[in-house]
Amino acid sequence: MTMGFEAGQDAFARAVTDPEAALPPGVTSRRGEADAMRFAVYRNNVTVGLIRALEMRFPVARRLVGEAFFRTLARDYMRHELPASPLLFEYGDSLPAFIEGHEVSESLPYLADVTRVEAAWTRAYHARDAHPLTIAELAAIRPEDLGATRLVAHPSAALVRSAHPAGSIWAAHQSETVTPPRAWQPETVLVARPDMEVTVRILPERDAPFAQALLAGEALDAAAAKALAADATFDFGSALVGLVSLGAFSARTDDEDLPK
Amino acid sequence: MTRFDERETGLPRRSGLGLKPEHYQSINDGEPDVGFFEVHAENYMGAGGPPHRWLETIAAKYPLSLHGVALSIGAAGPLDKAHLARLRTLVERYRPASFSEHLAWSTHDTGFLNDLLPLPYTDETLQRVCDHVDETQQALGCRMLLENPSTYVLFEESTIDEIDFLTAISDRTGCGLLLDVNNVMVSAVNHRLDPYAYLDRFPVERVGEVHLAGYDEAQDGAGDRLLIDAHATEVKDDVFALYEHLLRRAGPLPTLVEWDNDVPAFDVLHAEARRVDGALAAEAARRNARAA
């Protein structure tokens, strides 16, 4: 049978992502008949390729749930959402939200946040390069201007605030042998790539509201007020120097060379 | 329609290798004797970071081939303008000696399917592919090479032979061709054709680059041999023999060894490149001896 080019590709695309679907019309072989094993090569290529992209992006999640279950999870996700573009390093941006709604989160409630750290790692790796704000540049701000100063988040910087020790779990799975986190407590993780190395750091929990407010573009004094309200032991100086030395910011908003 | 410069490809008539992140450091430090490196364009479409830093360093030392794997030139629907713009950014930044893409499709309105999918060869699809090649060359401001596919199925509605289809695209758009010898073997075995007869009919004077790779082997539902384009091993002996036959017919050509899955240590890849350079040198010597 003959069908139009568009209709033919519609049918092919549907069949290639749905293992239950019949073979698309018009597909044949030299023997003169359609062959499911031949069409299965395309189905397999699509599925295996997308699962591999997720395996490469989420190696810690894969270790946490095991290779076989990760493949199942990845296949479920693939049926839920195909890549929106050919930039496969972006595929899986919505995997954390998908995992949150998946039954696996009943037994592994921290899994979604660990994938948030892994997703942030890849985004930081491919982020726009930018000079990180240095301690010297910070020190050049006049004391009377400091409170009203807003810092610009480095293009690679991201914060993951978790009710679980997501950063410790991620860190423990960077080596062959895994030592479980000593304390099971909420963690806030800063992912950044000030130069060529992506860093993943667990922030002191009392600094978390401050970091979150600054990365959202709030002024230093407003951010400090939020942190103090949450924890009276918050220390402005050490928190700010800590974040700047991790490469969390690229500039101050009053810098003349800033993109407006 | 603008026809772009039909000069020979800028790639040297040498072996080339796919550039893989796990080999950045050893290539940069060891500066191995390889004719060129090829990258998949889509892996360098991030805004910044180590991939660009390394590619700048290595592209300063070696000729670069930019090979797209996701433009979906064989799609029934329109080309993705955002993707074309990303390709143009890469071409302007890295000035590759060659840009190539596939006679296949991978993007549909349901999303990106991440495989090189086949299309029927008809007057309608020929016109669509020509429009897409033309649009790509206009957008990038250069001539491109179009690669013959490896396929596992045929289409009842096809009315045009694959070589005639590729030749017509090249005639109408001025594009060059990328001849993947492994794909020739895979498709020939899968569709019970003679791979040597395919090569002997191929318009080799339009070939700007050759690809070699390893295939996997399976069986179809009828128990027939089914070869799969896998890029996960060394080049198989029958493909290499077919390649040597091509060289006898066409003379030395820029030749890439593709190894994209289960990537081995760089030394293993480099040994494949040396095997290719050996075949290229032998053919050059054979021609010199004949001319003398």
Coordinates of C-alpha atoms in Angstrom, one line a residue, chain A residues 1-6 8-14 16-17 25-33 35 37-39 41-43 45-50 52-53 82-89 124-129 193 195-197, chain B residues 42-43 45-51 53 70 74-77 80 83 86 105 107-120 124-125 128 150-157 190-193 219-222 224-226 228 261:
Chain A
M1 CA 0.0 0.0 0.0
T2 CA 1.1 3.6 -0.5
M3 CA 0.6 6.3 2.0
G4 CA 1.9 9.8 2.1
F5 CA 5.4 10.6 3.4
E6 CA 4.1 12.4 6.5
G8 CA 4.2 7.0 6.8
Q9 CA 6.6 8.6 9.3
D10 CA 3.8 9.1 11.8
A11 CA 3.1 5.4 11.7
F12 CA 6.8 4.5 11.9
A13 CA 7.4 6.9 14.8
R14 CA 4.5 5.5 16.7
V16 CA 9.2 2.5 17.0
T17 CA 8.4 3.8 20.5
P25 CA 2.2 -0.4 7.0
G26 CA 4.5 -0.6 3.9
V27 CA 7.5 -2.0 5.7
T28 CA 8.9 -5.0 4.0
S29 CA 12.0 -7.1 3.3
R30 CA 13.7 -8.7 0.4
R31 CA 11.6 -11.8 1.1
G32 CA 8.5 -9.6 0.4
E33 CA 7.1 -9.6 3.9
D35 CA 9.7 -9.0 9.6
M37 CA 12.8 -9.0 14.1
R38 CA 14.1 -6.5 11.6
F39 CA 11.8 -3.7 12.8
V41 CA 16.4 -3.4 15.5
Y42 CA 15.0 0.2 15.3
R43 CA 12.9 -0.2 18.4
N45 CA 18.2 1.2 19.0
V46 CA 15.8 3.9 20.1
T47 CA 15.2 2.4 23.5
V48 CA 18.7 1.3 24.3
G49 CA 20.1 4.7 23.1
L50 CA 17.8 6.7 25.4
R52 CA 22.1 4.7 27.8
A53 CA 21.8 8.5 27.8
L82 CA 10.9 11.5 24.7
P83 CA 13.8 14.0 24.4
A84 CA 12.5 17.4 23.4
S85 CA 15.6 18.1 21.3
P86 CA 18.6 16.2 20.0
L87 CA 20.7 17.6 22.8
L88 CA 20.8 14.3 24.8
F89 CA 22.8 15.8 27.7
A124 CA 26.9 22.9 35.3
Y125 CA 29.3 20.9 33.0
H126 CA 27.7 22.3 29.8
A127 CA 26.9 25.8 31.2
R128 CA 28.2 29.0 29.7
D129 CA 31.7 29.8 30.9
R193 CA 31.8 24.9 37.8
D195 CA 36.4 26.8 35.8
M196 CA 36.6 23.4 34.2
E197 CA 35.9 21.2 37.2
Chain B
E42 CA 25.3 17.4 18.9
N43 CA 27.9 16.7 21.6
M45 CA 25.9 22.1 21.4
G46 CA 26.2 23.0 25.1
A47 CA 26.9 26.7 25.9
G48 CA 30.4 26.1 27.4
G49 CA 32.5 23.8 29.6
P50 CA 35.2 21.2 29.0
P51 CA 33.9 19.9 25.7
R53 CA 37.8 23.9 25.8
A70 CA 20.4 14.5 14.5
G74 CA 15.1 12.6 5.8
A75 CA 12.2 13.8 7.9
A76 CA 8.8 14.4 6.2
G77 CA 8.3 17.5 8.3
D80 CA 14.4 22.2 13.1
H83 CA 19.0 23.0 15.4
R86 CA 23.2 25.6 16.5
W105 CA 15.4 10.9 10.0
T107 CA 13.1 13.8 14.8
H108 CA 9.3 13.6 14.8
D109 CA 6.6 15.8 16.4
T110 CA 6.5 13.3 19.3
G111 CA 10.2 14.1 20.1
F112 CA 13.7 13.1 19.3
L113 CA 14.0 9.4 18.5
N114 CA 17.8 9.1 18.8
D115 CA 18.2 6.7 15.9
L116 CA 18.9 7.0 12.1
L117 CA 15.6 5.9 10.8
P118 CA 15.0 4.8 7.1
L119 CA 12.8 6.4 4.5
P120 CA 11.2 5.2 1.3
E124 CA 8.1 12.8 -3.3
T125 CA 10.8 11.9 -0.7
R128 CA 11.8 16.7 0.3
S150 CA 22.5 1.1 7.0
T151 CA 19.0 -0.2 6.9
Y152 CA 17.1 -3.2 8.3
V153 CA 13.8 -2.9 6.4
L154 CA 12.6 -1.9 2.9
F155 CA 9.5 0.0 1.9
E156 CA 6.9 -1.3 -0.5
E157 CA 6.4 2.1 -2.0
N190 CA 20.4 -7.4 5.0
H191 CA 18.8 -6.9 1.6
R192 CA 20.7 -9.7 -0.1
L193 CA 22.6 -7.5 -2.5
Q219 CA 19.3 -13.2 12.6
D220 CA 15.9 -12.0 11.3
G221 CA 12.6 -13.8 11.8
A222 CA 13.2 -16.0 8.8
D224 CA 18.5 -14.9 7.5
R225 CA 21.7 -13.0 8.5
L226 CA 20.9 -9.6 9.9
I228 CA 23.5 -4.3 12.7
N261 CA 30.1 2.4 21.9

